[in-house]
PDB file of C-alpha atoms in Angstrom:
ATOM      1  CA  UNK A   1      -4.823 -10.869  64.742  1.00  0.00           C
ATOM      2  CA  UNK A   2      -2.003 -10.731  62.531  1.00  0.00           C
ATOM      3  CA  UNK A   3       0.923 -13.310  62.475  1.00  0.00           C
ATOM      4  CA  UNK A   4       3.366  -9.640  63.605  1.00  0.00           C
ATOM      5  CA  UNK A   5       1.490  -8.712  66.264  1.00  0.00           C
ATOM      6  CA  UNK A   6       1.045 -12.630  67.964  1.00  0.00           C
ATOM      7  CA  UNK A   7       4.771 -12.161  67.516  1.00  0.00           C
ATOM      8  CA  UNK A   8       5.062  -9.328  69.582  1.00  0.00           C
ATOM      9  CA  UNK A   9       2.681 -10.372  71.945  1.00  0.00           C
ATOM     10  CA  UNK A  10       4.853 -13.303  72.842  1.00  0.00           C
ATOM     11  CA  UNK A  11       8.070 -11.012  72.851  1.00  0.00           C
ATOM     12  CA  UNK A  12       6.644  -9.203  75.639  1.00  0.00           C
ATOM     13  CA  UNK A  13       5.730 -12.087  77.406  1.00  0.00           C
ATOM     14  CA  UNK A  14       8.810 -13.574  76.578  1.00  0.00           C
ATOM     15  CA  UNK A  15      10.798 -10.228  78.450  1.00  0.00           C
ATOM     16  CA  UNK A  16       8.134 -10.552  81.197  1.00  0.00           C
ATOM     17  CA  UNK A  17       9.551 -14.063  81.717  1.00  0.00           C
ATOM     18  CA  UNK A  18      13.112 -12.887  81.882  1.00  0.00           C
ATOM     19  CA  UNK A  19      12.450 -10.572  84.550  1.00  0.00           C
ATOM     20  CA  UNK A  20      11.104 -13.688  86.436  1.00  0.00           C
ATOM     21  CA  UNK A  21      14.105 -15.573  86.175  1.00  0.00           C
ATOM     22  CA  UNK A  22      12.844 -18.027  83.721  1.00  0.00           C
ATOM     23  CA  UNK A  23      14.685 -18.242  80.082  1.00  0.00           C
ATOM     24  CA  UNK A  24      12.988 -16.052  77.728  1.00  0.00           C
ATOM     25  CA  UNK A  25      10.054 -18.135  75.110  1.00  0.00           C
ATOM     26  CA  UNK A  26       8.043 -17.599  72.305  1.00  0.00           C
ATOM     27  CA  UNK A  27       5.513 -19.457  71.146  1.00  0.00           C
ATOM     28  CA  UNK A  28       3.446 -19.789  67.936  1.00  0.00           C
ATOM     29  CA  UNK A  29       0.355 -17.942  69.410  1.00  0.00           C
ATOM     30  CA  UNK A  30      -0.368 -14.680  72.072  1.00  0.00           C
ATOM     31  CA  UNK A  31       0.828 -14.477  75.375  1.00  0.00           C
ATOM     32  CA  UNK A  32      -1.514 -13.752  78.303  1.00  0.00           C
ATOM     33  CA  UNK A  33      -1.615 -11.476  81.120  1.00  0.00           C
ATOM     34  CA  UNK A  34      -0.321 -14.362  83.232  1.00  0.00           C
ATOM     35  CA  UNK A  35       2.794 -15.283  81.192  1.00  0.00           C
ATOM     36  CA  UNK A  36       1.217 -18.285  79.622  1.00  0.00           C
ATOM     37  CA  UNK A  37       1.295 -19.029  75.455  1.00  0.00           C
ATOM     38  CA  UNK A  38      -0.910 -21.121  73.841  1.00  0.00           C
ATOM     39  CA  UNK A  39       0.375 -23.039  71.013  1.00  0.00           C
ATOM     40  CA  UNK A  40      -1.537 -24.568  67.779  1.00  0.00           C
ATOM     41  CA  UNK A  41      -3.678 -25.719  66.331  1.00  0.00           C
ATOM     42  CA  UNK A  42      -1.034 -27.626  64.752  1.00  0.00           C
ATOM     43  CA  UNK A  43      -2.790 -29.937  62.251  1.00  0.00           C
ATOM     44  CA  UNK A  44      -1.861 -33.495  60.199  1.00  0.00           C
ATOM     45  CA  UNK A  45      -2.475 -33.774  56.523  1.00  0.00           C
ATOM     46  CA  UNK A  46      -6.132 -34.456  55.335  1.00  0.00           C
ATOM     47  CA  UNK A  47      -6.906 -38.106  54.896  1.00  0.00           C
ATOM     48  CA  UNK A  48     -10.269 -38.377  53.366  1.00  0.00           C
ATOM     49  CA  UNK A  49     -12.444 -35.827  55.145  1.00  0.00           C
ATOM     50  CA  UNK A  50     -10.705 -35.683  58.526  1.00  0.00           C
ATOM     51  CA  UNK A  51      -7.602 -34.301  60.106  1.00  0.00           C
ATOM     52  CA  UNK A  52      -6.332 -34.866  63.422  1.00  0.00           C
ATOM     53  CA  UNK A  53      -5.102 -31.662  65.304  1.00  0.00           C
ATOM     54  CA  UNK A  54      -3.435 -31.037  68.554  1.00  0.00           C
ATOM     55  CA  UNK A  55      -2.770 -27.295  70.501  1.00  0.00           C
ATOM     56  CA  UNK A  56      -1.303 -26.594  74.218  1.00  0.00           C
ATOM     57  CA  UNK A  57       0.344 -24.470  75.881  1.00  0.00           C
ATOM     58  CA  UNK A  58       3.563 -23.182  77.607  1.00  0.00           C
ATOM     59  CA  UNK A  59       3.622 -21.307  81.158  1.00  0.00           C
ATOM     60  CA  UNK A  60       5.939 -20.541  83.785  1.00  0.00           C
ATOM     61  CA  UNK A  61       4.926 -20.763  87.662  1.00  0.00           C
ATOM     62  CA  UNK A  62       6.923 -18.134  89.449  1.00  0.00           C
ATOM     63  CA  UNK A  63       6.132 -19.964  93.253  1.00  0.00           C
ATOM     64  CA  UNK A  64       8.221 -22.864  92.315  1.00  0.00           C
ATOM     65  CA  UNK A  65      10.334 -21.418  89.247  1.00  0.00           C
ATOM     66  CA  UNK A  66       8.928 -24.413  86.891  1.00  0.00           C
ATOM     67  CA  UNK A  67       8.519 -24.763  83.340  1.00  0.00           C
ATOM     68  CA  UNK A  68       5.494 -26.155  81.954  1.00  0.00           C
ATOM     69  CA  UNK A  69       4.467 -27.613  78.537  1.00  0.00           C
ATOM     70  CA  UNK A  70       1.214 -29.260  78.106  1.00  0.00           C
ATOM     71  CA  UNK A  71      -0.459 -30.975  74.872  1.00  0.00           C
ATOM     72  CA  UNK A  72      -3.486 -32.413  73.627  1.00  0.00           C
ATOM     73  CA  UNK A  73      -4.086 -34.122  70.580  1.00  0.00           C
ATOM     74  CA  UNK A  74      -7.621 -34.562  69.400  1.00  0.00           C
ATOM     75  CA  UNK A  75      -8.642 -37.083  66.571  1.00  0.00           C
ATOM     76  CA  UNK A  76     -12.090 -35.995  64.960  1.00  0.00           C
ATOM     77  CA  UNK A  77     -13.708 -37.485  61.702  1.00  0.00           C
ATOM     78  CA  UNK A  78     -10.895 -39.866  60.824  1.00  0.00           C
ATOM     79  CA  UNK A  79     -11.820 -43.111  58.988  1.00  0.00           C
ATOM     80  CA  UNK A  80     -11.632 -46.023  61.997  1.00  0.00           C
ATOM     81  CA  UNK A  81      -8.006 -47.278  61.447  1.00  0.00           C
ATOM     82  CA  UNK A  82      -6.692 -44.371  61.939  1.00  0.00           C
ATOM     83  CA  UNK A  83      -5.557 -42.677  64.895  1.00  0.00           C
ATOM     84  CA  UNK A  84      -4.468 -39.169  65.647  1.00  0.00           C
ATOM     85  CA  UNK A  85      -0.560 -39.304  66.431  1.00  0.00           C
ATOM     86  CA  UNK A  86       1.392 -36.235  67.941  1.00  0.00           C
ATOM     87  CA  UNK A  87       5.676 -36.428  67.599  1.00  0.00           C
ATOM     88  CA  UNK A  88       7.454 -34.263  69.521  1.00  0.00           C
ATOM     89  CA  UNK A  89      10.998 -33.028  68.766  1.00  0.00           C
ATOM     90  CA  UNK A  90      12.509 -31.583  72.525  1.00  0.00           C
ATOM     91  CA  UNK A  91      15.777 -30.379  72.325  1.00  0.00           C
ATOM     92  CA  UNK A  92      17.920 -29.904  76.132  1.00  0.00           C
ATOM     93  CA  UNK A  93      21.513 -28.630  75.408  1.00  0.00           C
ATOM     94  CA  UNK A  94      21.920 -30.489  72.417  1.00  0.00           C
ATOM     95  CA  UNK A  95      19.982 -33.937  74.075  1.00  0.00           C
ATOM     96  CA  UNK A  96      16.925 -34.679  71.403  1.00  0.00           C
ATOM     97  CA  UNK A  97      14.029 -36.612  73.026  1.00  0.00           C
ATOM     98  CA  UNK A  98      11.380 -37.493  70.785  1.00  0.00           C
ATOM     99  CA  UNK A  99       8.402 -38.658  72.747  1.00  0.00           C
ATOM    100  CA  UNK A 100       4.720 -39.291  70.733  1.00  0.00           C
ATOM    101  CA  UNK A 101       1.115 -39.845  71.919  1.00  0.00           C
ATOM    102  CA  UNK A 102      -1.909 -41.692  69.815  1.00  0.00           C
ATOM    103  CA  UNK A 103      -5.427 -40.901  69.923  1.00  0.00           C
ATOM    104  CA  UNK A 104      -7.876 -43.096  68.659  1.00  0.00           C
ATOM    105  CA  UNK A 105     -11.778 -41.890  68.322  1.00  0.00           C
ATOM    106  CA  UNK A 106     -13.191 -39.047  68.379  1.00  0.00           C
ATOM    107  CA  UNK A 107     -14.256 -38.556  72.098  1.00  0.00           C
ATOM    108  CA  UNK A 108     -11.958 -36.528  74.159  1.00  0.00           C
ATOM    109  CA  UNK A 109      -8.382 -36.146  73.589  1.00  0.00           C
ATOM    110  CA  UNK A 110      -5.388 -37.111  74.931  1.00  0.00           C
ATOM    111  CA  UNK A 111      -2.710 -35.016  76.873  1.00  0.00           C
ATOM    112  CA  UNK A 112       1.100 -34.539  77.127  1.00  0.00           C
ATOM    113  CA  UNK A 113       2.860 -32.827  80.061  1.00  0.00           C
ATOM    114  CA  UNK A 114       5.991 -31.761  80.923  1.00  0.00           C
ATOM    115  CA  UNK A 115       7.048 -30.114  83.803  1.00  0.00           C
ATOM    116  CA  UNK A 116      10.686 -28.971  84.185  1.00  0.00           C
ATOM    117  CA  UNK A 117      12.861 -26.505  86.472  1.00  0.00           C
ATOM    118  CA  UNK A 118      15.638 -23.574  85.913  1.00  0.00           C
ATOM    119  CA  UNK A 119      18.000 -25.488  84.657  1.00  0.00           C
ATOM    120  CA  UNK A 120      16.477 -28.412  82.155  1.00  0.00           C
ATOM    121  CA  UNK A 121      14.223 -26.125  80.590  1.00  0.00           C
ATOM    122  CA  UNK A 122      14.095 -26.913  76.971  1.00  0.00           C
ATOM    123  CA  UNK A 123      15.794 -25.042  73.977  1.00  0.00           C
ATOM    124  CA  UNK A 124      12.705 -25.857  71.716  1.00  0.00           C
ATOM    125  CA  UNK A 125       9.851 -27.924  71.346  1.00  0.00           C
ATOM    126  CA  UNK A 126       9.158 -28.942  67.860  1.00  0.00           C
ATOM    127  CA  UNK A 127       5.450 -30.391  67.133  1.00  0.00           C
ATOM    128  CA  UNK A 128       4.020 -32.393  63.679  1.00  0.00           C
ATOM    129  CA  UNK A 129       0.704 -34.011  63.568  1.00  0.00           C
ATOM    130  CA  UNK A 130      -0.081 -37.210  61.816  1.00  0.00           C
ATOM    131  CA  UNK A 131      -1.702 -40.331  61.570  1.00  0.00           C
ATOM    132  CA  UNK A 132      -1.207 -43.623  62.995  1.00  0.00           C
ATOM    133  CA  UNK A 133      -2.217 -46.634  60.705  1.00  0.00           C
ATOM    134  CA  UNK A 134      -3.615 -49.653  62.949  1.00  0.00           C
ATOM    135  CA  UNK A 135      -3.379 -51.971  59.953  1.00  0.00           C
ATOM    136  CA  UNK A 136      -0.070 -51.133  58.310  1.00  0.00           C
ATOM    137  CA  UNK A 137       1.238 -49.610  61.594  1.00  0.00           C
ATOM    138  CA  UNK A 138       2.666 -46.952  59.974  1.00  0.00           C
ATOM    139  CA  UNK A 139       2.787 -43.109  60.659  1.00  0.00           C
ATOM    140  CA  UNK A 140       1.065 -41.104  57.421  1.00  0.00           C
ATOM    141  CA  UNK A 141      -0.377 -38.128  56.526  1.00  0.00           C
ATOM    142  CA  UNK A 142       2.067 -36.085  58.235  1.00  0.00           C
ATOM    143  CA  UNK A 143       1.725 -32.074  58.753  1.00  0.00           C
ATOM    144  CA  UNK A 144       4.300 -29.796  58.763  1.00  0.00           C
ATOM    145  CA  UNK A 145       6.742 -29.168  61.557  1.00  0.00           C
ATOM    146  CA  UNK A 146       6.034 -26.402  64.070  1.00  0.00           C
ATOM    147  CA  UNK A 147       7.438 -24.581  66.762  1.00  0.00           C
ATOM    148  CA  UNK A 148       5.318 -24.743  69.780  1.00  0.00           C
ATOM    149  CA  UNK A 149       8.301 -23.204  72.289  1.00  0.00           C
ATOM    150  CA  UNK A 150      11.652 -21.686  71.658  1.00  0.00           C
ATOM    151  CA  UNK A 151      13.517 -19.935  73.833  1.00  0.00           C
ATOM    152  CA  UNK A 152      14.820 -16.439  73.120  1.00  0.00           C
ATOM    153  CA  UNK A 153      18.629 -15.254  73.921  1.00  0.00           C
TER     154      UNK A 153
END
């Protein structure tokens, strides 16, 4: 599917959501019938022959008029120091909160929720995959930063 029409897609999911009473969202991939956006992959930088990658997604519940934003980082074929490491940029009326998650091994992942109402529903949610050195502990092999939600109007 082409990146215009997963745009689209999530415009009319995003104007579905406004009708709902529920700021209006888009997110990086296509909305479903039940007003729900995945996000991602969203991938780190190769390091050696591995990358670690995380994807989610964003839905509303219209019984309880709640926000939701779930996560999951993965952390496949990295060498053993390195762990998969997922920083989050969440921006509330100007408030940034920057929470992260590690992932070490490849069984599994691990996941990230957040669950918010009417009125602390994010302005954006900013994702960037990397890794986490165990020896240096350092963050390296960063990807690029990525929208996973932002809200529209």
């Amino acid at each position: 599917m082409h990146r215009s029409i997963r745009h689209l897609l999530g415009l009319a999911a995003a104007s579905a959501i406004v009708a709902c009473g529920l700021p209006a969202f888009t997110s990086t991939a296509h909305a479903a019938d039940d007003l729900s956006a995945d996000w991602g992959p969203v991938y780190s930088d190769y390091y050696g022959n591995g990358r670690a990658m995380a994807r989610g997604r964003v839905w509303d519940n219209e019984d309880n008029d709640s926000f939701n934003f779930e996560a999951r980082l993965y952390d496949r074929n990295s060498p053993a120091r390195l762990c998969g490491y997922l920083h989050m940029r969440i921006d509330t009326d100007g408030e940034l909160w920057e929470p992260t998650i590690k992932k070490c091994g490849p069984a599994g992942f691990t996941p990230f929720t957040i669950k918010a109402w009417e009125e602390d529903i994010p302005d954006s949610i900013r994702v960037r995959v990397c890794y986490w050195d165990t020896g240096t502990r350092t963050v390296t092999s960063c990807g690029k930063w990525r929208y996973a939600y932002r809200k529209v109007g």
